[in-house]
Coordinates of C-alpha atoms in Angstrom, one line a residue:
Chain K
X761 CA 79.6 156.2 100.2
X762 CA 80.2 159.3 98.3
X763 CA 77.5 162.4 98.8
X764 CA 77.7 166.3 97.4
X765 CA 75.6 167.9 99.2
X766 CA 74.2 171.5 97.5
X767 CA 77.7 172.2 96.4
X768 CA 79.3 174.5 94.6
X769 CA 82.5 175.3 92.6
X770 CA 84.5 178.2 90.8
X771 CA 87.2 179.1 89.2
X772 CA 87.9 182.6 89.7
X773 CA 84.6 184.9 89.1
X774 CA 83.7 182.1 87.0
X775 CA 81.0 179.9 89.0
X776 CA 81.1 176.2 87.7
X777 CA 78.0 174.6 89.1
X778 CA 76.4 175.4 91.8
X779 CA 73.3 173.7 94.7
X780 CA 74.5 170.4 92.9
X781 CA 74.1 167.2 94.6
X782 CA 75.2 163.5 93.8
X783 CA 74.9 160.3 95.4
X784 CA 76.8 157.4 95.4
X785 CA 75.4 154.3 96.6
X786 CA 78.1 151.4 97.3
X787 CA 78.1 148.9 94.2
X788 CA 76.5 151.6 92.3
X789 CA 77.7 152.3 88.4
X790 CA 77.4 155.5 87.1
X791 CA 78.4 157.9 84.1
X792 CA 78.9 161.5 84.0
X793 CA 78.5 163.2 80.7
X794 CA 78.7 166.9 79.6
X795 CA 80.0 169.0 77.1
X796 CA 83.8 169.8 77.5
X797 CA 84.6 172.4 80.0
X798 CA 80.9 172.1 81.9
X799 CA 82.8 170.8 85.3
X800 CA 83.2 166.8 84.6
X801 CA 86.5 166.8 86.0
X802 CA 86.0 169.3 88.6
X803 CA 83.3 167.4 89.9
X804 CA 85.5 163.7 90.0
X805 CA 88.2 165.9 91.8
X806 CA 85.4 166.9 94.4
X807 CA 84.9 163.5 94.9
X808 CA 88.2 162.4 95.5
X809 CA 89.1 165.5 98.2
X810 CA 91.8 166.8 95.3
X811 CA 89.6 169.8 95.5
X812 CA 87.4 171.5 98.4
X813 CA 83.8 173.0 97.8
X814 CA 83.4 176.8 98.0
X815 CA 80.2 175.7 99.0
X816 CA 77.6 173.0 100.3
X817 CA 79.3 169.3 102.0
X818 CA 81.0 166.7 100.4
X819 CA 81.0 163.7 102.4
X820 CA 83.3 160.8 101.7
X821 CA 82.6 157.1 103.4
X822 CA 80.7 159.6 105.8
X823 CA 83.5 162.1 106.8
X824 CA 82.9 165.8 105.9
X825 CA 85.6 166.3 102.8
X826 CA 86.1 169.8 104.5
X827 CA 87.4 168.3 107.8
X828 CA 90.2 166.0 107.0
X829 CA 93.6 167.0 107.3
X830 CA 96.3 166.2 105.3
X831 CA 96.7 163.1 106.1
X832 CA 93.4 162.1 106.4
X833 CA 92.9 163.0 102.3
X834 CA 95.6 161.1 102.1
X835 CA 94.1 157.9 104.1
X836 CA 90.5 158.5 101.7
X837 CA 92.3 158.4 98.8
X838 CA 93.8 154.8 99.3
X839 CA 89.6 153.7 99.6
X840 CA 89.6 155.5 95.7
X841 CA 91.1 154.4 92.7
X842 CA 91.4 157.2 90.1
X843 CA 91.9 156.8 86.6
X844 CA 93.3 159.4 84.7
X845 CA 92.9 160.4 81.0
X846 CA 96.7 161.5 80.9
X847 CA 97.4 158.2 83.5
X848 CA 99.7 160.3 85.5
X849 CA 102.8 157.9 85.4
X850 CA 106.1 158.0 87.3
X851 CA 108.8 157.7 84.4
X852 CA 111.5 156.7 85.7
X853 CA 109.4 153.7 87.2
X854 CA 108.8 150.4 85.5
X855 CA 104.8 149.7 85.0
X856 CA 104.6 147.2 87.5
X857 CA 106.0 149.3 89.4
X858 CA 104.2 152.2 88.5
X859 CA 100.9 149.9 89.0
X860 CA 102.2 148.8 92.9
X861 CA 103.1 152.7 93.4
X862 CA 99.9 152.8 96.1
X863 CA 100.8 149.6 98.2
X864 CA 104.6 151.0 97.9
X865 CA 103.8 154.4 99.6
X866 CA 101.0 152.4 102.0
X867 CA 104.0 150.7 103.2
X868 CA 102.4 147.6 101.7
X869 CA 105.2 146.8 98.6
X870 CA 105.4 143.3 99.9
X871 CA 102.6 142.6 99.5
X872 CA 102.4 143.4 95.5
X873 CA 104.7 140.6 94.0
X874 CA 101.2 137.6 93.9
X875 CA 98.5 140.8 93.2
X876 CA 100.8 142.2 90.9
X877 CA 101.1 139.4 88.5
X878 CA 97.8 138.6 88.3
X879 CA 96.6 142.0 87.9
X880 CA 99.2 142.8 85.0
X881 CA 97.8 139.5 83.4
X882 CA 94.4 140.5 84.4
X883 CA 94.7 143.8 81.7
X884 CA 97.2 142.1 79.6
X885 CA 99.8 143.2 80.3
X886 CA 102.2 140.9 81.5
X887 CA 104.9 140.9 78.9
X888 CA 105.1 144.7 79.2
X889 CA 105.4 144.8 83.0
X890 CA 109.6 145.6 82.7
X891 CA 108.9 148.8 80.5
X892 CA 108.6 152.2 81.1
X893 CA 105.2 154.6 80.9
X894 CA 106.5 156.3 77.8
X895 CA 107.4 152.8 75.8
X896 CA 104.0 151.5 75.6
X897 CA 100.7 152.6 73.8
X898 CA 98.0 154.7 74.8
X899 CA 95.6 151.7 75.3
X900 CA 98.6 149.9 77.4
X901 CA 99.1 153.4 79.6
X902 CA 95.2 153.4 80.1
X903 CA 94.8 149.6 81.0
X904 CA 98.0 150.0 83.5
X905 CA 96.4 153.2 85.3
X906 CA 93.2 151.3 86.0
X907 CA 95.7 147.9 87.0
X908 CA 97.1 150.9 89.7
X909 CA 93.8 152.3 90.7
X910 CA 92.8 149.0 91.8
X911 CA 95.4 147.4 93.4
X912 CA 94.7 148.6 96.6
X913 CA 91.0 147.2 96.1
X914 CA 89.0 150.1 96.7
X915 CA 85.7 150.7 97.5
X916 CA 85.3 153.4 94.6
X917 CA 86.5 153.7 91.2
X918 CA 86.6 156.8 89.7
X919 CA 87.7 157.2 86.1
X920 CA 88.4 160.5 83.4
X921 CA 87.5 159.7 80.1
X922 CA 89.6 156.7 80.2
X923 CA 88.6 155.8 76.6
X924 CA 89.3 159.8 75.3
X925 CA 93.1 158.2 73.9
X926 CA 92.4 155.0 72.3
X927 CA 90.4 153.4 69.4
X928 CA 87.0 151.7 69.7
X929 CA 88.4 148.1 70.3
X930 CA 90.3 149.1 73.4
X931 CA 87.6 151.4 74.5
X932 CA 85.6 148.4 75.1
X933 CA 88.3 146.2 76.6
X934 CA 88.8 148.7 79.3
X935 CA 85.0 149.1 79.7
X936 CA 84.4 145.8 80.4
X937 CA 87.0 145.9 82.9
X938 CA 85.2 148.3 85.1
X939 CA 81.9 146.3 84.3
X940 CA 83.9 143.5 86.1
X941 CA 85.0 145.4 89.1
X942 CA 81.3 147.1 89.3
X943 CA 80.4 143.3 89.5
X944 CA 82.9 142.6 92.6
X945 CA 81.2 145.0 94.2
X946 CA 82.9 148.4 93.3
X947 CA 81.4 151.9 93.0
X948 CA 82.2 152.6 89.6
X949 CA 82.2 156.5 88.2
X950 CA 83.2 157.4 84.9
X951 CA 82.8 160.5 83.1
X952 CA 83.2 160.4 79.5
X953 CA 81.7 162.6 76.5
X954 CA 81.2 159.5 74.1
X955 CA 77.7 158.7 74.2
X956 CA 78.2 155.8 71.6
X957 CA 80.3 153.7 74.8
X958 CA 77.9 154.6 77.4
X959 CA 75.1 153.0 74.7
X960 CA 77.2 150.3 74.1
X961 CA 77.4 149.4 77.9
X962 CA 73.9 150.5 78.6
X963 CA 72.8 146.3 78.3
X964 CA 76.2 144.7 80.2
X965 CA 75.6 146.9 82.9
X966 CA 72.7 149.0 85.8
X967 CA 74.4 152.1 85.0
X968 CA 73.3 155.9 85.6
X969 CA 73.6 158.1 83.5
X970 CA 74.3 162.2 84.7
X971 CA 74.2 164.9 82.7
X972 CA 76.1 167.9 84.0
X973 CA 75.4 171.0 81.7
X974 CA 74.9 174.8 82.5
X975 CA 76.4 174.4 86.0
X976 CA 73.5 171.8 86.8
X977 CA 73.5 168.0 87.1
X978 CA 70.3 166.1 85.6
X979 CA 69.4 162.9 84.7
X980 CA 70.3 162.0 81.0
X981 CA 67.4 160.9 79.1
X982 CA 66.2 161.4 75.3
X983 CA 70.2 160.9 73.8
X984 CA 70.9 157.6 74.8
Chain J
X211 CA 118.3 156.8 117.1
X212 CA 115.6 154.9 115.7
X213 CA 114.9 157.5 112.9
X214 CA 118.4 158.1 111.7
X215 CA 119.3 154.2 111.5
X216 CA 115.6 153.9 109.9
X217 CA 117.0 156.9 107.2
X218 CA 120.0 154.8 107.0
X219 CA 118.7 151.9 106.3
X220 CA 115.7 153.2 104.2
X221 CA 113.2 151.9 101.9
X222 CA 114.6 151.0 98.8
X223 CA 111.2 151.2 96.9
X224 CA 110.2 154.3 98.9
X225 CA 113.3 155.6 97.3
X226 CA 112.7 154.5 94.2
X227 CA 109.6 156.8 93.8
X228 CA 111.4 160.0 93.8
X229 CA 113.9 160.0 90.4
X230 CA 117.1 160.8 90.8
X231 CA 118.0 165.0 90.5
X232 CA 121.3 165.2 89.2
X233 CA 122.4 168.8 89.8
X234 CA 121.0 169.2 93.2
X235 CA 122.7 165.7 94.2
X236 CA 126.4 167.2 93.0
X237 CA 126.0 170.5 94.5
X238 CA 124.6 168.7 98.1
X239 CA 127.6 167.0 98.1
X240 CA 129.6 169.9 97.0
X241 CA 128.5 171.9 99.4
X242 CA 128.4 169.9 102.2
X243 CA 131.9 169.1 101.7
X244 CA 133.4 172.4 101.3
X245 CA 131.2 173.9 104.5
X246 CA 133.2 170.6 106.3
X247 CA 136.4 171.2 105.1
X248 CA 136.2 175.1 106.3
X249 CA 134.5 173.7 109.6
X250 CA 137.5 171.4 110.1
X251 CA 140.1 174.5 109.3
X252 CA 138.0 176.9 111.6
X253 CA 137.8 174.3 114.4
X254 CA 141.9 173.4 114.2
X255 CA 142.1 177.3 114.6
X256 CA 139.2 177.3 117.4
X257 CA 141.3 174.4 119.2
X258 CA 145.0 175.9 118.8
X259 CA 143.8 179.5 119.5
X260 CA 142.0 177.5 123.1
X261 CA 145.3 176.4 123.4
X262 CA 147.2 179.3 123.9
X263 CA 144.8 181.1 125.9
X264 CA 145.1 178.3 128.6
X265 CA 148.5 177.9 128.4
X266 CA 149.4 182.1 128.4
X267 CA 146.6 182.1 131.0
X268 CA 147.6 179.4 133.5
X269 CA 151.5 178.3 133.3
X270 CA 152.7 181.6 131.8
X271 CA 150.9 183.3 135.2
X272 CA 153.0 181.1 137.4
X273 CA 156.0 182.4 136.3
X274 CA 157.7 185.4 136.1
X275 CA 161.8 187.3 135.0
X276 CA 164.2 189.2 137.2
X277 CA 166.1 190.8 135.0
X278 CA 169.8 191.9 136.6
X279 CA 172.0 195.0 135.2
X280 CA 174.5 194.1 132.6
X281 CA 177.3 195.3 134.8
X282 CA 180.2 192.1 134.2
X283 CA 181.9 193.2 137.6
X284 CA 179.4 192.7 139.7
X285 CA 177.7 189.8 137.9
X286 CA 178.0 187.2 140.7
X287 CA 177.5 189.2 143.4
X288 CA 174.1 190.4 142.4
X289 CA 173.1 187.1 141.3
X290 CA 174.1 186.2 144.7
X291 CA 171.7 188.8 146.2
X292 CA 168.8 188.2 144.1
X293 CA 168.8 184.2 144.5
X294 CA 169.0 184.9 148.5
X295 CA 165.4 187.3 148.1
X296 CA 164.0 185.1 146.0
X297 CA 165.2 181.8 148.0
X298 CA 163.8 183.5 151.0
X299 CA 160.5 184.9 149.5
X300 CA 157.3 183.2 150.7
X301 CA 155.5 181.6 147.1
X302 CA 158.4 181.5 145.6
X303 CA 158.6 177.8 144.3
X304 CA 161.5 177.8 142.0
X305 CA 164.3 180.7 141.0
X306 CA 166.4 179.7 138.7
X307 CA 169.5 181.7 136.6
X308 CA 169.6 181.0 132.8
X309 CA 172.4 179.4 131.7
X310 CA 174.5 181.5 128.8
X311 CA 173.2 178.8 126.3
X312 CA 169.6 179.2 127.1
X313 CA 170.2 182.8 126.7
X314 CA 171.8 182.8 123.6
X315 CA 168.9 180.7 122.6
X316 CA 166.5 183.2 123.6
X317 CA 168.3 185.9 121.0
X318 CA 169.1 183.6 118.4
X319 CA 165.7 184.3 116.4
X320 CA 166.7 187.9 116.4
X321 CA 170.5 188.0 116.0
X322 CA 171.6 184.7 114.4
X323 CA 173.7 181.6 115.6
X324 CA 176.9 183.3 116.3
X325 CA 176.4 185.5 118.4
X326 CA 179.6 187.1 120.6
X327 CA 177.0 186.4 124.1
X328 CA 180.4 187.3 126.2
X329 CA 181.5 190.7 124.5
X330 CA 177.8 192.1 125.0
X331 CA 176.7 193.9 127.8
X332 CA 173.6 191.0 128.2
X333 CA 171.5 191.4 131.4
X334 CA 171.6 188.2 133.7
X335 CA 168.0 186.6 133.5
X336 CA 166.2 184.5 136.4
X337 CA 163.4 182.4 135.9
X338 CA 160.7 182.7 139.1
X339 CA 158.1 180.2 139.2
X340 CA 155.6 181.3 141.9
X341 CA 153.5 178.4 143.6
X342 CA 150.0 178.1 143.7
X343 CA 149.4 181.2 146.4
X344 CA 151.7 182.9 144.3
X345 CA 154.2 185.8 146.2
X346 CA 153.6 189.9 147.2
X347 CA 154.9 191.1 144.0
X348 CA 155.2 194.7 145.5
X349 CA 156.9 193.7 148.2
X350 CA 159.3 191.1 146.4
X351 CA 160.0 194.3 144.2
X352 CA 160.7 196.6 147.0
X353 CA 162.7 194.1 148.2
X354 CA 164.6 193.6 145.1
X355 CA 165.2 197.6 145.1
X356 CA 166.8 197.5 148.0
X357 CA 169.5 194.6 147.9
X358 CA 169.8 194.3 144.0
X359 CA 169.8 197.9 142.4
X360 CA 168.8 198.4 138.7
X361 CA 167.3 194.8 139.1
X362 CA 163.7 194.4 137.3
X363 CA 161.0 192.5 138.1
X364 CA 158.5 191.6 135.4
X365 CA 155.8 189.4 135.9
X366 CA 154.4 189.6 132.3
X367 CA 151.0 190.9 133.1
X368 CA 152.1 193.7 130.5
X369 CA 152.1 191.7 127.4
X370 CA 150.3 188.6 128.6
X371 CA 147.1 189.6 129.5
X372 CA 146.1 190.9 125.4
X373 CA 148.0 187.9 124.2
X374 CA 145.3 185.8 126.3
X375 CA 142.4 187.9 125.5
X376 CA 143.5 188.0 121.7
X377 CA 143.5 184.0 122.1
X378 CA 140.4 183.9 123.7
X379 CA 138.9 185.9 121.1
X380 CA 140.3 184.3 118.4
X381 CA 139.1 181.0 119.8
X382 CA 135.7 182.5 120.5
X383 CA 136.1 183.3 116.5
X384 CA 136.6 180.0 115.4
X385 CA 133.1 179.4 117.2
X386 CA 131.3 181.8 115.8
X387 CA 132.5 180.7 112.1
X388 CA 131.8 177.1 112.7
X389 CA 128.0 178.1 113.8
X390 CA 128.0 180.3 110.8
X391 CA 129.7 177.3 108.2
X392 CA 126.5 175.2 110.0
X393 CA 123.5 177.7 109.4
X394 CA 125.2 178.4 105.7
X395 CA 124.9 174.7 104.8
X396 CA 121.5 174.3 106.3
X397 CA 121.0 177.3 103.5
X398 CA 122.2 175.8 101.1
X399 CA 120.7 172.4 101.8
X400 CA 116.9 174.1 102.5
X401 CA 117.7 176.0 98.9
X402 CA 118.7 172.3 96.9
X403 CA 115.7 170.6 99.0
X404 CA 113.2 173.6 97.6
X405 CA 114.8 172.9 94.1
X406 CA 114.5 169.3 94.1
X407 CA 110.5 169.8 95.6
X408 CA 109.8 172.4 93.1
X409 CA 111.1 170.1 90.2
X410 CA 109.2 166.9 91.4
X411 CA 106.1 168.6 91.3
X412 CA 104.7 166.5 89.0
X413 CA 106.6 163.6 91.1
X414 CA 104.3 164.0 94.4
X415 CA 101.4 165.0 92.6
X416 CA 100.7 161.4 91.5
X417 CA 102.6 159.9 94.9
X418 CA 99.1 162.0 96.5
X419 CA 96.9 160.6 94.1
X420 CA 97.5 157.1 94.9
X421 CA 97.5 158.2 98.7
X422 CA 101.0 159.0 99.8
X423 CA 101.2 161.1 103.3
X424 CA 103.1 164.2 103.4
X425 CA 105.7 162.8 105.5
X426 CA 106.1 159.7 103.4
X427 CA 106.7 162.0 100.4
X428 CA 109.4 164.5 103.1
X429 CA 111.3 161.3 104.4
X430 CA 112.6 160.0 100.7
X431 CA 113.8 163.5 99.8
X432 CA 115.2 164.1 103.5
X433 CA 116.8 160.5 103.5
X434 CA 118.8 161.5 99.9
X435 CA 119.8 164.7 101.4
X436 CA 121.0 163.7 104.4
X437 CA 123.0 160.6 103.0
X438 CA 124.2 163.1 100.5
X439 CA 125.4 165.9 103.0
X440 CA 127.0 163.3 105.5
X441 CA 128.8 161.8 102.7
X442 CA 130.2 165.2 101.4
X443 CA 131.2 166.0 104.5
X444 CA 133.1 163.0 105.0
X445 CA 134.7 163.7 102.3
X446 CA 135.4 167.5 103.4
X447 CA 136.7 166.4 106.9
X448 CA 139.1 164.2 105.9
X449 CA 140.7 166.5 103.3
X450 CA 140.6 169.3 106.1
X451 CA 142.3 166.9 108.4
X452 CA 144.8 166.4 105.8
X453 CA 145.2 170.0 105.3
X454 CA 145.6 170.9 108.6
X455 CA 148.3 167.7 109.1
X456 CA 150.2 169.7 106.2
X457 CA 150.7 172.7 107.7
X458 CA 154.1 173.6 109.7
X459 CA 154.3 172.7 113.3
X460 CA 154.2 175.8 115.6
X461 CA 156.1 174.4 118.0
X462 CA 159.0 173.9 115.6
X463 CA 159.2 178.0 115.5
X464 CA 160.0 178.1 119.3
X465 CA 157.4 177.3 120.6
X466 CA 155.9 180.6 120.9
X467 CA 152.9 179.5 118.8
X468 CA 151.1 176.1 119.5
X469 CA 150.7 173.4 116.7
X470 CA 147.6 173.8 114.6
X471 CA 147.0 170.0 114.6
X472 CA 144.8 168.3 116.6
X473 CA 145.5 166.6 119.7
X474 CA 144.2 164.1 122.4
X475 CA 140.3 164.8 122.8
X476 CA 140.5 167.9 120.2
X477 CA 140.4 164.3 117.3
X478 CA 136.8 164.0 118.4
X479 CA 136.2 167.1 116.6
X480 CA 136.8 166.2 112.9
X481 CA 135.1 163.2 113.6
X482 CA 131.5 164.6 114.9
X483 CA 131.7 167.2 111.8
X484 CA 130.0 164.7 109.6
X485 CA 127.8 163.5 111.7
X486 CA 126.1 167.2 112.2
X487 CA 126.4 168.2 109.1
X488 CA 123.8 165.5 108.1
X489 CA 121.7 166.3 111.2
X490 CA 121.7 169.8 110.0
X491 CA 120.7 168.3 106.5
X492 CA 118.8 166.1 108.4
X493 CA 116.3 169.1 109.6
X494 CA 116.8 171.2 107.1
X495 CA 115.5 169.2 104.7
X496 CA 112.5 167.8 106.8
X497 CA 111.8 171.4 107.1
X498 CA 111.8 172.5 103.6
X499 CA 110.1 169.7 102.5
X500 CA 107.3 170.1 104.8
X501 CA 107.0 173.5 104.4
X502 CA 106.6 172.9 100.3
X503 CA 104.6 170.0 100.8
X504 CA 102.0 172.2 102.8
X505 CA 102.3 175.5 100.1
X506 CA 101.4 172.8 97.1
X507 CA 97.8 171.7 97.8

């Protein structure tokens, strides 16, 4: 569904990782740790064609990342939902409108009005759905960007430390949420620095745990 | 067609994802409505200046002025003579004498109301009207010589033919600046469209994230532009149509200048103004917003 194959990245003179490869299987759950600044979110970027390789292939649902034009990223990104830390919000929009934002621009806005409802009740949030990004909590903006990423049911979910802005009770609301979607059949990625939530959801859920350190990517073992 | 009445008619939710930018909307319209109201001023010019090109070109060359001495004596007699040439001159159509009134009418402008037209030594004027193969102006003139001493024949080639090139120019002008009002809004409009790109940045980042094509991001900030300049330039045209309605009537001031109005077919002019303006928005903006769209990867 999603392959890196021998890739590499840099910033500057500055190589990030390098020869990496990553596969991910369809229905597949899997978390990518690291210390901050080793490439976590360089590497979700990769994987959603926001970035190109300097090096190696990254294929997405079989297409070489490298080859698609513009609009071609733009048709591979409907297939991927992305979570952000920060959410990445429109203002000026309501939530529910913020949430329907990738059927609206798919030319698909009538078909939110049923899916919307039930997917602003599905992360509680249905008595929030008239207010703006900015009025509601962390927790709220974190439960409405993964309410958005999925909307368009996609194949893959990818998600930056979605838990790094809210407290241990939420954390594990919004974990369980992607445990759900993994269930429906959803290629879930996260990457996320707390060990303590990937131990948490180590029973719930067949995940795999990466390790990406020193510009290499490795099975995580001994510190779960 | 179908893409302007689509951009008319829009996507209100399409719209919706790009917020509204104060400042660049006010100075679109602003703009767009001043370049209209100097487009409307520069056509009326354009138009009038056409005018008198055509009519110094074609009814002016059809006619011509024998001018007889000032000699009260023998007035009638040459008067006599001359209307005999010219009644016997092949391509003459029409000769005709001006009456004292029309003459004083002629001087009027000059020397007022009261003026003493039978105590001045005033040449006798005739009008010649030549028909459409026109007459042997050398030979009318030597004819002239002959039976009608001291008589002159002018034909007004002198002073009409840089009158007619001065109109021609002039309306050539009124082009020129109205292609030059057009390419300064499409400026104008690229340099609002590049500042309303440049400060949704963070705007059509997320629109990309959740998968929006370049040319679905370009149409909601084209549509605003567009609706924006057409509007102003409504609003421009019709104050330049007023304007020009205000001004004095050429034709009041002897008819020597033609009105600066607009006339017959020359009404279709104000009314396309608009209308291009927001096609020139139209493809400006697509342009500028493609152009950004590609340079912000």
């Amino acid at each position: 569904m999603i392959e890196l194959d021998n890739v590499s990245y840099g910033y500057g003179d500055h190589t990030l990782f390098s020869q990496l490869s990553l596969v991910l299987a369809p229905g597949s759950f899997h978390f990518l740790t690291g210390p901050s600044g080793a490439g976590k979110t360089t590497l979700l970027r990769l994987c959603y064609a926001d970035l190109r390789a300097a090096t190696g292939q990254v294929r997405l649902f079989g297409q070489d990342a490298a080859e698609l034009d513009r609009d071609g990223v733009a048709m591979t990104r409907r297939r991927i939902g992305v979570v952000h830390q920060d959410c990445q919000f429109l203002d000026h929009l309501s939530i529910s409108e913020n949430i329907a934002l990738p059927l609206t621009v798919a030319g698909r806005g009538a078909e939110a009005t049923g899916d919307l409802e039930e997917l602003l009740h599905w992360v509680g949030l249905g008595a929030q759905a008239a207010q703006r990004p900015p009025e509601l909590s962390g927790g709220e903006r974190q439960r409405a960007a993964l309410a958005r990423a999925v909307i368009m049911s996609p194949e893959v979910i990818i998600a930056d430390e979605p838990t790094g802005n809210v407290d241990w009770e939420m954390s594990q609301r919004l974990l369980t949420l992607l445990v759900e979607l993994n269930r429906m059949g959803k290629t879930v990625l996260i990457a996320t620095h707390d060990m303590m939530m990937i131990r948490s959801l180590k029973s719930d859920v067949n995940a795999r745990v990466l390790r990406l350190k020193d510009g290499a990517l490795m099975q995580a073992g001994a510190e779960l | 067609m179908k893409v302007f009445l689509d951009l008319i008619v829009g996507d209100p939710q399409a719209d919706r994802a790009v917020p509204p930018t104060g400042m660049t909307a006010q100075l679109t319209v602003f703009v767009a409505g001043v370049m209209a109201f100097l487009a409307v001023l520069a056509l009326a010019l354009s138009l009038a200046a056409g005018r008198v090109a055509d009519r110094w070109a074609e009814e002016l060359a059809q006619a011509s002025t024998l001018r007889l001495p000032a000699s009260p004596d023998q007035a009638d007699a040459q008067l006599r003579a001359a209307m005999n040439v010219l009644e016997t001159t092949p391509g003459v159509a029409m000769a005709r004498a001006l009456t004292p009134a029309e003459q004083q009418a002629l001087l009027e402008p000059w020397f007022g109301p009261d003026l003493p037209l039978d105590s001045l030594p005033i040449p006798q004027l005739v009008e010649i009207i030549a028909d459409s193969d026109g007459y042997d102006q050398a030979g009318l003139a030597a004819r002239l010589a002959a039976e009608v001493p001291g008589a002159v024949l002018d034909d007004h080639t002198r002073w009409r033919a840089p009158l007619v090139a001065a109109a021609g120019r002039l309306r050539l002008m009124g082009w020129v600046v109205i292609v030059a009002i057009g390419a300064g809004m499409a400026a104008m409009i690229t340099l609002a469209a590049h500042a309303a790109l440049a400060a949704n940045e963070q705007v059509i980042r997320v629109l990309r994230l959740v998968g929006a094509r370049d040319i679905y991001i370009a149409r909601a900030f084209v549509r605003r532009f567009t609706l924006r300049a057409g509007g102003g330039a409504v609003a421009g045209a019709v104050l330049g149509v007023g304007a020009v309605l205000l001004l004095p009537r050429g034709d009041v001031a002897g008819g020597f200048l033609t009105g600066l109005g607009f006339a017959g077919a020359g009404w279709i002019g104000p009314l396309v103004i608009p209308p291009l303006a927001a096609i020139v928005a139209f493809f400006a903006t697509r342009a500028a917003a493609l152009r950004r769209l590609r340079e912000q990867t």
